[in-house]
Amino acid sequence: MSAVHLPHPLRDHPAATRTAVDAFWVLAIGVIAAYAFFAALGAFAPGDSVALTIVVAILLVLFCVRAWTSRHSRAPAPEKDPRLVHARERRGF
């Protein structure tokens, strides 16, 4: 008896995975910014809500590590076609 093999929703669709990861980091940045805003506003003291402070600190460290590693892992920019560069400069752009 054979089984039906359906494609994995995230492994077989890298665009969906990239979108989910990007959505997580946008949400994390929003949480960090809201925490910083309300702490600076004086709505709460960071020492009064230790658990929230620890969670935001972990998110901040993870974001910084991600930003640092993605900066170092980027591929170099591809070489530009010299004909296109010359045409652009000739038009004055």
XYZ file of N, CA, C and O in Angstrom:
372
model
N 0.842 -1.164 0.000
C 0.000 0.000 0.000
C 0.894 1.236 0.000
O 1.825 1.343 0.790
N 0.627 2.155 -0.887
C 1.469 3.351 -0.977
C 0.797 4.526 -0.273
O -0.426 4.577 -0.153
N 1.627 5.420 0.156
C 1.133 6.613 0.844
C 1.223 7.804 -0.092
O 2.058 7.854 -0.994
N 0.370 8.745 0.132
C 0.390 9.981 -0.649
C 1.407 10.920 -0.010
O 1.367 11.189 1.186
N 2.348 11.385 -0.805
C 3.369 12.307 -0.304
C 3.034 13.711 -0.771
O 3.109 14.024 -1.951
N 2.658 14.547 0.176
C 2.362 15.940 -0.125
C 3.603 16.782 0.118
O 4.423 16.448 0.977
N 3.759 17.864 -0.616
C 4.942 18.716 -0.394
C 4.882 19.380 0.977
O 3.814 19.733 1.468
N 6.042 19.493 1.585
C 6.141 20.176 2.879
C 5.874 21.651 2.660
O 6.470 22.266 1.769
N 4.984 22.271 3.449
C 4.597 23.663 3.162
C 5.715 24.686 3.302
O 5.709 25.706 2.628
N 6.690 24.456 4.157
C 7.756 25.442 4.329
C 9.058 25.022 3.649
O 9.755 25.839 3.075
N 9.390 23.742 3.714
C 10.652 23.288 3.133
C 10.644 23.420 1.611
O 11.654 23.764 1.008
N 9.504 23.150 0.976
C 9.432 23.196 -0.481
C 9.071 24.573 -1.025
O 8.982 24.744 -2.235
N 8.861 25.534 -0.150
C 8.512 26.890 -0.585
C 9.391 27.892 0.161
O 8.996 28.434 1.194
N 10.590 28.140 -0.353
C 11.502 29.039 0.367
C 10.968 30.459 0.492
O 11.311 31.162 1.433
N 10.101 30.899 -0.427
C 9.549 32.248 -0.312
C 8.633 32.341 0.911
O 8.624 33.353 1.618
N 7.881 31.290 1.196
C 7.013 31.285 2.377
C 7.843 31.276 3.656
O 7.512 31.955 4.634
N 8.923 30.525 3.640
C 9.809 30.493 4.803
C 10.433 31.859 5.039
O 10.480 32.351 6.166
N 10.915 32.495 3.970
C 11.534 33.819 4.093
C 10.520 34.840 4.608
O 10.849 35.681 5.443
N 9.279 34.747 4.135
C 8.236 35.663 4.588
C 7.932 35.459 6.064
O 7.771 36.424 6.815
N 7.873 34.203 6.505
C 7.601 33.919 7.912
C 8.728 34.414 8.810
O 8.485 35.001 9.870
N 9.960 34.211 8.387
C 11.109 34.676 9.176
C 11.132 36.202 9.231
O 11.356 36.797 10.298
N 10.899 36.836 8.093
C 10.870 38.302 8.074
C 9.739 38.852 8.941
O 9.919 39.854 9.635
N 8.589 38.204 8.924
C 7.470 38.644 9.767
C 7.824 38.524 11.244
O 7.473 39.401 12.051
N 8.521 37.447 11.623
C 8.944 37.298 13.010
C 9.866 38.433 13.430
O 9.714 39.010 14.510
N 10.840 38.786 12.562
C 11.787 39.834 12.937
C 11.137 41.209 12.960
O 11.492 42.048 13.791
N 10.175 41.441 12.100
C 9.438 42.712 12.157
C 8.658 42.794 13.460
O 8.639 43.844 14.125
N 8.031 41.699 13.856
C 7.306 41.670 15.127
C 8.258 41.861 16.307
O 7.957 42.597 17.250
N 9.428 41.227 16.245
C 10.418 41.363 17.326
C 10.899 42.801 17.438
O 11.024 43.345 18.549
N 11.166 43.445 16.316
C 11.598 44.846 16.346
C 10.484 45.727 16.906
O 10.754 46.663 17.666
N 9.248 45.421 16.567
C 8.119 46.177 17.113
C 8.007 46.036 18.621
O 7.753 47.018 19.331
N 8.209 44.836 19.121
C 8.158 44.610 20.576
C 9.292 45.358 21.267
O 9.089 45.999 22.310
N 10.482 45.298 20.694
C 11.638 45.999 21.283
C 11.393 47.507 21.283
O 11.644 48.190 22.284
N 10.880 48.033 20.172
C 10.625 49.472 20.081
C 9.528 49.906 21.044
O 9.642 50.961 21.700
N 8.460 49.115 21.161
C 7.375 49.466 22.094
C 7.878 49.433 23.533
O 7.535 50.312 24.343
N 8.691 48.428 23.857
C 9.259 48.344 25.204
C 10.117 49.574 25.505
O 9.983 50.195 26.556
N 10.992 49.921 24.558
C 11.862 51.078 24.763
C 11.052 52.367 24.870
O 11.352 53.237 25.699
N 10.011 52.499 24.047
C 9.189 53.701 24.081
C 8.484 53.860 25.423
O 8.534 54.926 26.046
N 7.827 52.794 25.873
C 7.079 52.904 27.127
C 7.998 52.989 28.342
O 7.649 53.628 29.341
N 9.176 52.373 28.269
C 10.130 52.504 29.372
C 10.660 53.935 29.438
O 10.809 54.497 30.524
N 10.946 54.528 28.266
C 11.421 55.910 28.244
C 10.324 56.874 28.662
O 10.603 57.921 29.262
N 9.093 56.540 28.372
C 7.954 57.379 28.741
C 7.695 57.343 30.242
O 7.117 58.272 30.794
N 8.165 56.283 30.879
C 7.967 56.145 32.316
C 6.704 55.398 32.668
O 6.226 55.474 33.802
N 6.134 54.667 31.723
C 4.915 53.912 31.979
C 5.174 52.769 32.947
O 4.272 52.345 33.664
N 6.379 52.248 32.948
C 6.760 51.195 33.884
C 8.262 51.265 34.096
O 8.991 51.844 33.295
N 8.694 50.684 35.161
C 10.131 50.607 35.437
C 10.626 49.234 34.993
O 9.977 48.224 35.276
N 11.734 49.175 34.271
C 12.234 47.879 33.812
C 12.507 46.894 34.951
O 12.384 45.687 34.770
N 12.837 47.393 36.116
C 13.075 46.518 37.257
C 11.807 45.921 37.821
O 11.839 44.882 38.484
N 10.657 46.569 37.591
C 9.389 46.053 38.101
C 8.885 44.859 37.301
O 8.175 44.009 37.843
N 9.205 44.805 36.034
C 8.767 43.690 35.187
C 10.003 42.962 34.661
O 10.399 43.123 33.512
N 10.581 42.160 35.510
C 11.844 41.494 35.198
C 11.673 40.500 34.053
O 12.531 40.420 33.164
N 10.589 39.766 34.038
C 10.381 38.759 32.992
C 10.297 39.419 31.612
O 10.913 38.949 30.646
N 9.557 40.517 31.518
C 9.439 41.226 30.251
C 10.781 41.816 29.827
O 11.141 41.772 28.653
N 11.533 42.325 30.772
C 12.849 42.879 30.477
C 13.786 41.793 29.952
O 14.537 42.025 28.988
N 13.734 40.612 30.522
C 14.580 39.509 30.071
C 14.185 39.069 28.659
O 15.043 38.846 27.804
N 12.875 38.975 28.398
C 12.402 38.570 27.066
C 12.843 39.586 26.012
O 13.333 39.218 24.932
N 12.690 40.857 26.306
C 13.086 41.892 25.352
C 14.599 41.912 25.178
O 15.099 42.098 24.062
N 15.341 41.671 26.240
C 16.801 41.619 26.129
C 17.239 40.442 25.259
O 18.152 40.576 24.431
N 16.578 39.304 25.403
C 16.895 38.144 24.563
C 16.567 38.445 23.109
O 17.356 38.136 22.208
N 15.417 39.047 22.843
C 15.058 39.426 21.477
C 16.078 40.398 20.890
O 16.455 40.285 19.727
N 16.507 41.347 21.694
C 17.481 42.329 21.227
C 18.824 41.668 20.901
O 19.428 41.962 19.857
N 19.272 40.753 21.744
C 20.529 40.048 21.487
C 20.406 39.183 20.239
O 21.301 39.169 19.390
N 19.286 38.473 20.076
C 19.084 37.647 18.887
C 19.058 38.498 17.620
O 19.624 38.111 16.591
N 18.406 39.652 17.701
C 18.357 40.525 16.527
C 19.748 41.055 16.186
O 20.126 41.117 15.017
N 20.507 41.430 17.191
C 21.866 41.931 16.929
C 22.749 40.847 16.332
O 23.522 41.108 15.405
N 22.634 39.618 16.826
C 23.409 38.504 16.273
C 22.991 38.255 14.831
O 23.835 38.051 13.956
N 21.698 38.284 14.556
C 21.213 38.082 13.193
C 21.716 39.178 12.260
O 22.154 38.908 11.144
N 21.661 40.418 12.718
C 22.124 41.520 11.889
C 23.620 41.411 11.625
O 24.077 41.648 10.508
N 24.387 41.013 12.628
C 25.836 40.898 12.459
C 26.190 39.750 11.526
O 27.044 39.896 10.660
N 25.527 38.600 11.685
C 25.845 37.458 10.828
C 25.353 37.674 9.403
O 26.021 37.246 8.459
N 24.234 38.315 9.208
C 23.751 38.531 7.841
C 24.614 39.571 7.127
O 24.746 39.531 5.910
N 25.213 40.485 7.869
C 26.095 41.476 7.261
C 27.355 40.816 6.738
O 27.876 41.183 5.699
N 27.839 39.810 7.433
C 29.077 39.148 7.042
C 28.861 38.016 6.050
O 29.819 37.542 5.454
N 27.641 37.574 5.862
C 27.418 36.443 4.970
C 26.868 36.852 3.610
O 26.554 35.991 2.802
N 26.748 38.126 3.355
C 26.238 38.556 2.052
C 27.256 38.287 0.957
O 28.458 38.460 1.137
N 26.734 37.892 -0.176
C 27.598 37.666 -1.335
C 27.992 39.017 -1.923
O 27.241 39.990 -1.832
N 29.155 39.093 -2.527
C 29.552 40.365 -3.134
C 28.618 40.722 -4.290
O 28.036 39.856 -4.934
N 28.495 42.005 -4.519
C 27.615 42.473 -5.588
C 28.160 42.012 -6.933
O 29.376 42.039 -7.155
N 27.265 41.595 -7.828
C 27.754 41.151 -9.138
C 28.326 42.329 -9.922
O 27.931 43.481 -9.744
N 29.267 42.017 -10.784
C 29.878 43.039 -11.613
C 28.845 43.617 -12.569
O 28.028 42.890 -13.126
N 28.883 44.919 -12.744
C 27.942 45.577 -13.653
C 28.477 45.506 -15.077
O 29.684 45.566 -15.300
N 27.562 45.399 -16.003
C 27.930 45.368 -17.412
C 28.468 46.747 -17.791
O 27.783 47.758 -17.628
N 29.704 46.839 -18.268
C 30.276 48.156 -18.574
C 29.501 48.902 -19.655
O 29.475 50.129 -19.670
N 28.817 48.172 -20.543
C 28.021 48.855 -21.568
C 26.851 49.598 -20.946
O 26.513 50.707 -21.346
N 26.227 48.980 -19.927
C 25.107 49.645 -19.256
C 25.580 50.854 -18.455
O 24.907 51.882 -18.412
N 26.732 50.718 -17.804
C 27.279 51.835 -17.038
C 27.591 52.999 -17.975
O 27.262 54.160 -17.686
N 28.185 52.718 -19.113
C 28.527 53.762 -20.080
C 27.257 54.424 -20.621
O 27.199 55.653 -20.731
N 26.235 53.624 -20.931
C 24.983 54.188 -21.454
C 24.316 55.077 -20.413
O 23.781 56.142 -20.735
N 24.361 54.662 -19.152
C 23.746 55.471 -18.099
C 24.503 56.789 -17.923
O 23.913 57.855 -17.769
N 25.816 56.733 -17.954
C 26.610 57.945 -17.787
C 26.448 58.882 -18.991
O 26.491 60.088 -18.831
N 26.272 58.314 -20.151
C 26.087 59.127 -21.351
C 24.762 59.898 -21.283
O 24.661 61.035 -21.716
N 23.743 59.256 -20.683
C 22.437 59.933 -20.569
C 22.417 60.932 -19.418
O 21.486 61.714 -19.293
N 23.386 60.883 -18.550
C 23.452 61.846 -17.454
C 22.770 61.383 -16.179
O 22.435 62.193 -15.318
N 22.556 60.074 -16.019
C 21.907 59.575 -14.791
C 22.961 59.124 -13.837
O 23.646 58.253 -13.889
